[in-house]
Short mmCIF file of C-alpha atoms and ligand atoms in Angstrom, two decimals:
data_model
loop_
_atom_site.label_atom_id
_atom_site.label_comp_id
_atom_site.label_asym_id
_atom_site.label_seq_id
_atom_site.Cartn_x
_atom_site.Cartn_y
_atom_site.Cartn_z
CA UNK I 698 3.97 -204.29 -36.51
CA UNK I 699 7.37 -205.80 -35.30
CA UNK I 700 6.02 -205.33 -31.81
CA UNK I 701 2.65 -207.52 -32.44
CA UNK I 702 4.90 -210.20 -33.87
CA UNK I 703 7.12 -209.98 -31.41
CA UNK I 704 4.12 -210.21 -28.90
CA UNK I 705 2.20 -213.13 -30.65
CA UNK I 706 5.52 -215.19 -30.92
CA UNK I 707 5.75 -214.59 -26.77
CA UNK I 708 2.21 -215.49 -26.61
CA UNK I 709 2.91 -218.86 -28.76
CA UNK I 710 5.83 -220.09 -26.47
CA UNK I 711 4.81 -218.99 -22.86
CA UNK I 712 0.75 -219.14 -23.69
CA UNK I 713 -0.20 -220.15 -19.81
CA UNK I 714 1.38 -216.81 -18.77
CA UNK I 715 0.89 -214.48 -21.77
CA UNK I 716 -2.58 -213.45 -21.97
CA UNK I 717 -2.01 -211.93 -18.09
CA UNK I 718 0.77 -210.61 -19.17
CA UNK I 719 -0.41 -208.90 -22.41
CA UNK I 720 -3.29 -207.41 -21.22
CA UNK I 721 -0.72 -205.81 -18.52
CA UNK I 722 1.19 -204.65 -21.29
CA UNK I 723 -1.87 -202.91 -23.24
CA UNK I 724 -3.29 -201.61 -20.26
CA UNK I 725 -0.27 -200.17 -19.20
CA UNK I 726 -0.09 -198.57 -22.07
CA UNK I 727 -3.71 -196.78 -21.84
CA UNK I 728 -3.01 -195.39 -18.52
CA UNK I 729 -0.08 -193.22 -20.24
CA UNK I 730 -2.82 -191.94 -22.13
CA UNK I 731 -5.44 -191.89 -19.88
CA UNK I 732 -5.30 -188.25 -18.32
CA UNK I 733 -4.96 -186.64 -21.70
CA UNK I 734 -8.07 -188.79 -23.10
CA UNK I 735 -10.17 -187.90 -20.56
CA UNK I 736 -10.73 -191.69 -19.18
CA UNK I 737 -10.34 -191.01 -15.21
CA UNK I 738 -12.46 -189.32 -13.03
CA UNK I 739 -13.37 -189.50 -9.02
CA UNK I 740 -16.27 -190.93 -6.88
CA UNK I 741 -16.85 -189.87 -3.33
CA UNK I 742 -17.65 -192.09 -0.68
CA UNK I 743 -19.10 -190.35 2.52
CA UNK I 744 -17.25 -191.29 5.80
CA UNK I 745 -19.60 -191.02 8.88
CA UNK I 746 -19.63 -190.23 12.90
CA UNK I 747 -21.18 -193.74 13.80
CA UNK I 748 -24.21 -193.32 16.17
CA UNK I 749 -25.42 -189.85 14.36
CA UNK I 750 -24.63 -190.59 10.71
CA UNK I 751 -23.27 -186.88 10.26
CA UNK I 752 -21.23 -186.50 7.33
CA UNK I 753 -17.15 -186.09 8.70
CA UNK I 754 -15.56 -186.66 5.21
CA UNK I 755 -15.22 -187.83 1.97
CA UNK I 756 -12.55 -190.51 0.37
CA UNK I 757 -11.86 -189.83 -3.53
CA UNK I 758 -11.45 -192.74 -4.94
CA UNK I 759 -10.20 -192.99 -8.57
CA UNK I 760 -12.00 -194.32 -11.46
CA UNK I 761 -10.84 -195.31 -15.00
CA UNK I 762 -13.06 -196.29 -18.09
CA UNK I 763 -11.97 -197.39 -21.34
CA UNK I 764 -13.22 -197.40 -24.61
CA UNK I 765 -12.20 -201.26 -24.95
CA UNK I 766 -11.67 -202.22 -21.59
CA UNK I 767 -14.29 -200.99 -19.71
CA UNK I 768 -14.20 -200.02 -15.75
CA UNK I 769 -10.97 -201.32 -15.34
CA UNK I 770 -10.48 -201.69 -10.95
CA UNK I 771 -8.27 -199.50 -9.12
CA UNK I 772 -7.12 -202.44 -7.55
CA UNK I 773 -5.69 -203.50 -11.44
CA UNK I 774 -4.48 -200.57 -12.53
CA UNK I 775 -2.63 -198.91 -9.24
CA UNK I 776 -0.03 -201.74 -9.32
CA UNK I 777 0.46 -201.22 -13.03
CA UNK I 778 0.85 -197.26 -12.30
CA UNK I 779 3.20 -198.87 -9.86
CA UNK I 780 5.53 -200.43 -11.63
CA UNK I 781 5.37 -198.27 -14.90
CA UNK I 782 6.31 -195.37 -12.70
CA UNK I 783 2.67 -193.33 -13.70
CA UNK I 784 1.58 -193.62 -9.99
CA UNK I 785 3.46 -189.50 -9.60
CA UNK I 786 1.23 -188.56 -12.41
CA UNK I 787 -1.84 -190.12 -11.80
CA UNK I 788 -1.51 -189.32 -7.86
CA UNK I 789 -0.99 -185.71 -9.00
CA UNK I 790 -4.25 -185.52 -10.89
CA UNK I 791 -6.12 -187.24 -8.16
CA UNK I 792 -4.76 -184.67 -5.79
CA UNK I 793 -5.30 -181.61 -7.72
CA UNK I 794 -8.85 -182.88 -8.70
CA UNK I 795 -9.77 -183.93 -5.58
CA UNK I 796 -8.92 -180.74 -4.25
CA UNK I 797 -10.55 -178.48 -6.71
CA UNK I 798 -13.81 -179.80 -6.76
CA UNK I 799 -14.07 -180.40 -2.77
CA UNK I 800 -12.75 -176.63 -1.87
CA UNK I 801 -15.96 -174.80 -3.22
CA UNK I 802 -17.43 -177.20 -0.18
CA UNK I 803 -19.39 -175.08 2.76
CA UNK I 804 -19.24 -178.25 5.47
CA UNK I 805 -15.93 -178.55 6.75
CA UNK I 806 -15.61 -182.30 5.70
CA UNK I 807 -12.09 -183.77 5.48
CA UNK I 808 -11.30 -184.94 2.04
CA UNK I 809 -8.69 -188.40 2.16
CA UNK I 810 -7.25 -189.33 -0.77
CA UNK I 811 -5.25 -192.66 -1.20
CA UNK I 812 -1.29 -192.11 -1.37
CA UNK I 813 0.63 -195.22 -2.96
CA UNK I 814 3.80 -196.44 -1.66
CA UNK I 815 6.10 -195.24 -4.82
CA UNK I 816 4.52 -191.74 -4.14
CA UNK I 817 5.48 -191.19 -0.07
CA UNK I 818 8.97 -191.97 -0.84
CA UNK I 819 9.58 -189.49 -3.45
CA UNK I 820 11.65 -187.26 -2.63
CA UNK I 821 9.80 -184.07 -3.08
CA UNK I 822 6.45 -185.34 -1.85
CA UNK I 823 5.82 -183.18 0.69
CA UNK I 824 7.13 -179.81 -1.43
CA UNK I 825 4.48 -181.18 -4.35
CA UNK I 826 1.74 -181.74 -1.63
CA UNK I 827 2.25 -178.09 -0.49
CA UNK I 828 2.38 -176.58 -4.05
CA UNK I 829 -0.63 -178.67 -4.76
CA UNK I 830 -2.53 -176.78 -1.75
CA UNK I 831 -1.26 -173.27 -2.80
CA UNK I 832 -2.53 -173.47 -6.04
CA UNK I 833 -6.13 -174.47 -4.93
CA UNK I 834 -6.44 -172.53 -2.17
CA UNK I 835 -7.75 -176.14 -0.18
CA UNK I 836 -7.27 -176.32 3.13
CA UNK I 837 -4.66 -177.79 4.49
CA UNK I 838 -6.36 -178.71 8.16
CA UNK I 839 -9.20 -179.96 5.76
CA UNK I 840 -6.74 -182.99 3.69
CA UNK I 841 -6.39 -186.60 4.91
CA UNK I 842 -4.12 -188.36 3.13
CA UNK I 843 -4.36 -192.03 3.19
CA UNK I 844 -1.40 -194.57 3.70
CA UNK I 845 -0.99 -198.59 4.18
CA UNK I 846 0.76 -199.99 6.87
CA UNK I 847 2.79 -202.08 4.37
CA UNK I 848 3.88 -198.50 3.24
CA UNK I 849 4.41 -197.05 6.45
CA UNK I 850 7.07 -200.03 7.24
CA UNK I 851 8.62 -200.06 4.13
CA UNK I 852 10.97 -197.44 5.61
CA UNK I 853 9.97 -196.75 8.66
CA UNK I 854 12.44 -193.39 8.98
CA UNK I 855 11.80 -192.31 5.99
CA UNK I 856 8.13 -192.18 6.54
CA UNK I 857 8.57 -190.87 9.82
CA UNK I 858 9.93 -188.16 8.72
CA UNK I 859 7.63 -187.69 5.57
CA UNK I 860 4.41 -187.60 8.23
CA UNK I 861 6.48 -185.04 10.44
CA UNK I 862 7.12 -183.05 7.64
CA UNK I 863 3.28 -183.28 6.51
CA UNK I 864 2.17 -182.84 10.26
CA UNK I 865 3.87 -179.42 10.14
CA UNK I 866 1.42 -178.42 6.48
CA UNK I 867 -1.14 -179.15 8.79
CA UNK I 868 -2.36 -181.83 6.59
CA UNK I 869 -3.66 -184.99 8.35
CA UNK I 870 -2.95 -188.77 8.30
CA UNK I 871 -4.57 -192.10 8.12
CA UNK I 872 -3.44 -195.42 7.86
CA UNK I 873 -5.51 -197.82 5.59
CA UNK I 874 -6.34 -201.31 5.19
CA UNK I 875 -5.08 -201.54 9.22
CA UNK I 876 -4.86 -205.60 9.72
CA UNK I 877 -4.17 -206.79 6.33
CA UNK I 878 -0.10 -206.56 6.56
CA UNK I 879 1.84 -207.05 9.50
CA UNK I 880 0.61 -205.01 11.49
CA UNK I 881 1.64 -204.88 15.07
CA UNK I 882 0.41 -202.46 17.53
CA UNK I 883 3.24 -201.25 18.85
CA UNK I 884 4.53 -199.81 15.79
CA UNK I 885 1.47 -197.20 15.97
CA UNK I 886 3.17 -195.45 19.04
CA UNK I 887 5.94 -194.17 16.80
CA UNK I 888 3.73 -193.79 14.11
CA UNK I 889 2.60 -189.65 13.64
CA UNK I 890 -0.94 -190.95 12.58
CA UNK I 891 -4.43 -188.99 13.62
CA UNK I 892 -6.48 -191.69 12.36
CA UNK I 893 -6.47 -195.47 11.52
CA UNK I 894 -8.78 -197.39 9.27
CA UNK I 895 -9.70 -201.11 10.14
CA UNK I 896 -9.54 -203.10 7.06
CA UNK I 897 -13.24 -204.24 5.73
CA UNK I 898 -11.96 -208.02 6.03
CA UNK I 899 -12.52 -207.58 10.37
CA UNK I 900 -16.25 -205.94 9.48
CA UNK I 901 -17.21 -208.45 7.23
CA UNK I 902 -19.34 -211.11 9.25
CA UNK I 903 -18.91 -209.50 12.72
CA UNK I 904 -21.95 -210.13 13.59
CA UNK I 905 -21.05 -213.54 13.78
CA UNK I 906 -17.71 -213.99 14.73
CA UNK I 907 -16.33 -213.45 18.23
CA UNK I 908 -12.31 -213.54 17.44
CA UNK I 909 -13.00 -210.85 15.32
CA UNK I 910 -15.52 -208.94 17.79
CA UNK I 911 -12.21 -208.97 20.16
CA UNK I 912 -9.65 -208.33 17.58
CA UNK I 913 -11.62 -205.00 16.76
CA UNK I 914 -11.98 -204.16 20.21
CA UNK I 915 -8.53 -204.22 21.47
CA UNK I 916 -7.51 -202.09 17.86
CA UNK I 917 -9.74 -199.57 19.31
CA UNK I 918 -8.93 -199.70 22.46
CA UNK I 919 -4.87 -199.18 22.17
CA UNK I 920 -5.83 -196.55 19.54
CA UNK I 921 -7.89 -194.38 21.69
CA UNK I 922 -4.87 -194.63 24.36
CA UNK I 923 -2.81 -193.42 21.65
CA UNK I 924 -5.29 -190.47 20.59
CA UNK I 925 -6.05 -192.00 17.21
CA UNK I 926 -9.51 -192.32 15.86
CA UNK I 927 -10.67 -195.36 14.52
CA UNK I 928 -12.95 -195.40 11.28
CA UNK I 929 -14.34 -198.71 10.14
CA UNK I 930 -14.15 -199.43 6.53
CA UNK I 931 -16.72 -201.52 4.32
CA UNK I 932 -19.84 -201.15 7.02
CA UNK I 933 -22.64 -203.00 5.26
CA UNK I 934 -25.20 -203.72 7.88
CA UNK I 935 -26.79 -201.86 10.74
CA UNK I 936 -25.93 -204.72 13.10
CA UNK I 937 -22.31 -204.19 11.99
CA UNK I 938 -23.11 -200.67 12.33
CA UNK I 939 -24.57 -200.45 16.37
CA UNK I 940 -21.92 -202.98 17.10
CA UNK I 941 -19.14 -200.70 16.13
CA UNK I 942 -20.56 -197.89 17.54
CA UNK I 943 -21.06 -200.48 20.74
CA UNK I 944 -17.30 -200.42 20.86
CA UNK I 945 -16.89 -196.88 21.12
CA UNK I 946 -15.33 -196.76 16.72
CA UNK I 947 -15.60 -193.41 15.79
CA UNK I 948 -16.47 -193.36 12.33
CA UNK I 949 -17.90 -195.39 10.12
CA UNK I 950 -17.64 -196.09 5.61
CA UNK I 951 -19.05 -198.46 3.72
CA UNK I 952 -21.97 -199.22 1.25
CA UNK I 953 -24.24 -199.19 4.43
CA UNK I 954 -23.82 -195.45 4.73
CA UNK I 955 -23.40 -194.47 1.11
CA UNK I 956 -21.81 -196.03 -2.16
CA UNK I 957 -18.90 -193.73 -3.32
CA UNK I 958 -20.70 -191.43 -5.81
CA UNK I 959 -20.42 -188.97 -8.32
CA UNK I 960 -19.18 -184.95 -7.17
CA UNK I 961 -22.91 -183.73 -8.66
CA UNK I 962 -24.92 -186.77 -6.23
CA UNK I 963 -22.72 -185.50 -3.80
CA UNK I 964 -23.35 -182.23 -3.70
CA UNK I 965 -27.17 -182.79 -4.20
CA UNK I 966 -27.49 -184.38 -0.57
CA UNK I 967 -25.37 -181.91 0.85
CA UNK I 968 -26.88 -178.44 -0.87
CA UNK I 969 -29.88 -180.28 0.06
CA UNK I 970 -29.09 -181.32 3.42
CA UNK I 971 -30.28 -184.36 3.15
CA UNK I 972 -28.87 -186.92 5.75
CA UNK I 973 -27.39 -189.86 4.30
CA UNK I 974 -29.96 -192.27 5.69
CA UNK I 975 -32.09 -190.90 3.53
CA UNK I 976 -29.79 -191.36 0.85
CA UNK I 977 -29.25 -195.00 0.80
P1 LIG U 1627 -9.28 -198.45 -0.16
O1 LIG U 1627 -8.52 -197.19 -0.06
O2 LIG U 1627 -9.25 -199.35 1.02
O3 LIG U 1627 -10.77 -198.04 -0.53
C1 LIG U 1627 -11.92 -198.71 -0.09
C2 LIG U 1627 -12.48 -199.61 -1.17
O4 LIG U 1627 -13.57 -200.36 -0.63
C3 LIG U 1627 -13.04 -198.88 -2.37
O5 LIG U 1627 -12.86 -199.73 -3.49
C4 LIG U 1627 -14.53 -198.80 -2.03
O6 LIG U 1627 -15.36 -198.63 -3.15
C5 LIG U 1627 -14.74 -200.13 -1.38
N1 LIG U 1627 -15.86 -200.13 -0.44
C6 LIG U 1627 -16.30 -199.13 0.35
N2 LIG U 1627 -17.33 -199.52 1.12
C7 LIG U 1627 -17.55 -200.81 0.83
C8 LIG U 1627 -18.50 -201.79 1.31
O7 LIG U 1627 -19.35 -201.54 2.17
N3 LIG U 1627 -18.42 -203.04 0.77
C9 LIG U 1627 -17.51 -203.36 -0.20
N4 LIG U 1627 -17.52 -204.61 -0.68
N5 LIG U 1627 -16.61 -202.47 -0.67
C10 LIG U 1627 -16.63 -201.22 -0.16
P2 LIG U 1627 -12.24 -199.18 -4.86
O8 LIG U 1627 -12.78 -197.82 -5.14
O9 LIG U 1627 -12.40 -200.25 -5.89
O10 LIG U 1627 -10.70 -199.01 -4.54
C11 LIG U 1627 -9.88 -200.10 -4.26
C12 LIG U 1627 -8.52 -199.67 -3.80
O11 LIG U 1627 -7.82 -199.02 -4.86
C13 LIG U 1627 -8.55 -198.65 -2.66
O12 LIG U 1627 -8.78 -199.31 -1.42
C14 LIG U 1627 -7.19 -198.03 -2.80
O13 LIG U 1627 -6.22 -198.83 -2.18
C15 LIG U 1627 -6.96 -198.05 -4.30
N6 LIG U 1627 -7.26 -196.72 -4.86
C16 LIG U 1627 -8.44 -196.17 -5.25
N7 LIG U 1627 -8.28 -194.90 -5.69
C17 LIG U 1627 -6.95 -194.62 -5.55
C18 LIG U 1627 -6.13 -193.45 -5.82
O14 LIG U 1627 -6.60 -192.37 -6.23
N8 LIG U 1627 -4.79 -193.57 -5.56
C19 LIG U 1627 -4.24 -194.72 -5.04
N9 LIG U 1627 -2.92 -194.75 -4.81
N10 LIG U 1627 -4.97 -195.81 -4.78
C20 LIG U 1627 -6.31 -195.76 -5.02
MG1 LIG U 1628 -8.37 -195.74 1.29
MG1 LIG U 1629 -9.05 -198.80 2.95
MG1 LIG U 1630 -9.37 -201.83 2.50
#
């Protein structure tokens, strides 16, 4: 009760800022409970070979409904698992999940699952990745974990030697939203990375746009030199489609190819084996 007073007094004096800031505040408070309460669970969005559509791997990607507030976006609630600390928690559960329900999988698809910032630099990341693999028997060869560049030169040592370390496990790396930070190409030399992801904002109108026709061509180009794979995020039309295959991209994700969806959908397609095309 003190609290709600305490609240609605804040809201009184600072009201332009408030209502942001309380619903932070409430929803942070929902994610503590959110494992327990059974409010999370994963969808799987198929990542492709561009140019034969065959299915390469999967990228769990975390979602939260809640009673009151609905689906609440990843892209909200991440930051607030941020800063509240959560992210280890939450990260753990999408690990372990993740893990569990993609090891009874025949295909030998990789599975990538987003890694936040606050998570790589813990110090026992690597030791909880491993322990997280022993326990459900998943592959190691088979996991892809997913970092931003913005991560990856937070501390560029540190992560160095966090990808060395996770080299070693076996387990592979890919860095995410590639173009949105400041990114520079050079940096990807020293970088221990087997694939890179170009952010969806240099696939969205290609088909129109020339600078970034080029941009994504040179990306490609200094990655293959560098034996990285490129995989083109947020593919929504066959033209963008042909045209990346055109430049030699590797793989391809996006709502072109397949929405993320549901472990059971997933499955269906693949105990089927049903292409994607004809999933879409
Ligand atoms: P991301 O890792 O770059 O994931 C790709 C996002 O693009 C996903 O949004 C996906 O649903 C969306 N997407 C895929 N194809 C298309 C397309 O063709 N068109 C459009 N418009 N969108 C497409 P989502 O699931 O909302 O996730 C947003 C972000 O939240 C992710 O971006 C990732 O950074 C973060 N996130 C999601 N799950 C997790 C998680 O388990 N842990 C962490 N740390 N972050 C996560
Ligand atoms: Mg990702
Ligand atoms: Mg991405
Ligand atoms: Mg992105």
């Amino acid at each position: 009760k003190r609290d709600d007073d305490r609240l609605q007094r804040y809201t009184f004096y600072h009201h332009a800022i408030s209502s942001e800031a309380l619903k932070g505040v409430q929803l942070t408070n929902a994610l503590r409970k959110a494992i327990e309460l059974n409010q999370f669970h994963l969808v799987y969005q198929p990542k492709v070979e561009l140019g034969t559509a065959e299915l390469k791997g999967v990228e769990a990607l975390l979602r939260w409904n809640h009673p009151e507030h609905g689906n609440v976006s990843p892209m909200d609630f991440i930051p607030l698992a941020e800063k509240s600390g959560q992210i280890n928690r939450i990260g753990d559960w999408v690990l372990e999940k993740a893990m569990r329900d993609m090891r009874a999988f025949e295909q030998p698809v990789l599975l990538n699952v987003n890694i936040s910032a606050k998570q790589l630099i813990q110090e026992n990341f690597v030791q909880n990745v491993h322990a997280r693999l022993q326990e459900t028997g998943f592959p190691a060869e088979r996991l892809n974990l997913e970092i931003t560049e913005t991560v990856a030169l937070y501390d560029v040592e540190k992560t160095m030697d966090k990808l060395n370390q996770l080299n070693k496990l076996g387990v592979k790396v890919s860095l995410d939203d590639f173009g949105t930070g400041y990114s520079s190409l050079s940096y990807l030399s020293k970088l221990p990375i087997d694939y890179l992801k170009v952010d969806r904002s240099f696939i969205r109108h290609l088909e129109a746009d020339d600078t970034k026709k080029s941009i994504i061509k040179s990306i490609i180009e200094v990655a293959h030199n560098l034996n990285i794979q490129v995989v083109a995020e947020g593919i929504e039309t066959e033209e963008q489609a042909d045209l990346l295959h055109g430049y030699k991209c590797n793989l391809g994700q996006g709502f072109y190819f397949s929405k993320p969806l549901l472990f059971e959908d997933l499955l269906n397609y693949i105990g089927a084996g049903k292409s994607i095309a004809e999933l879409r």
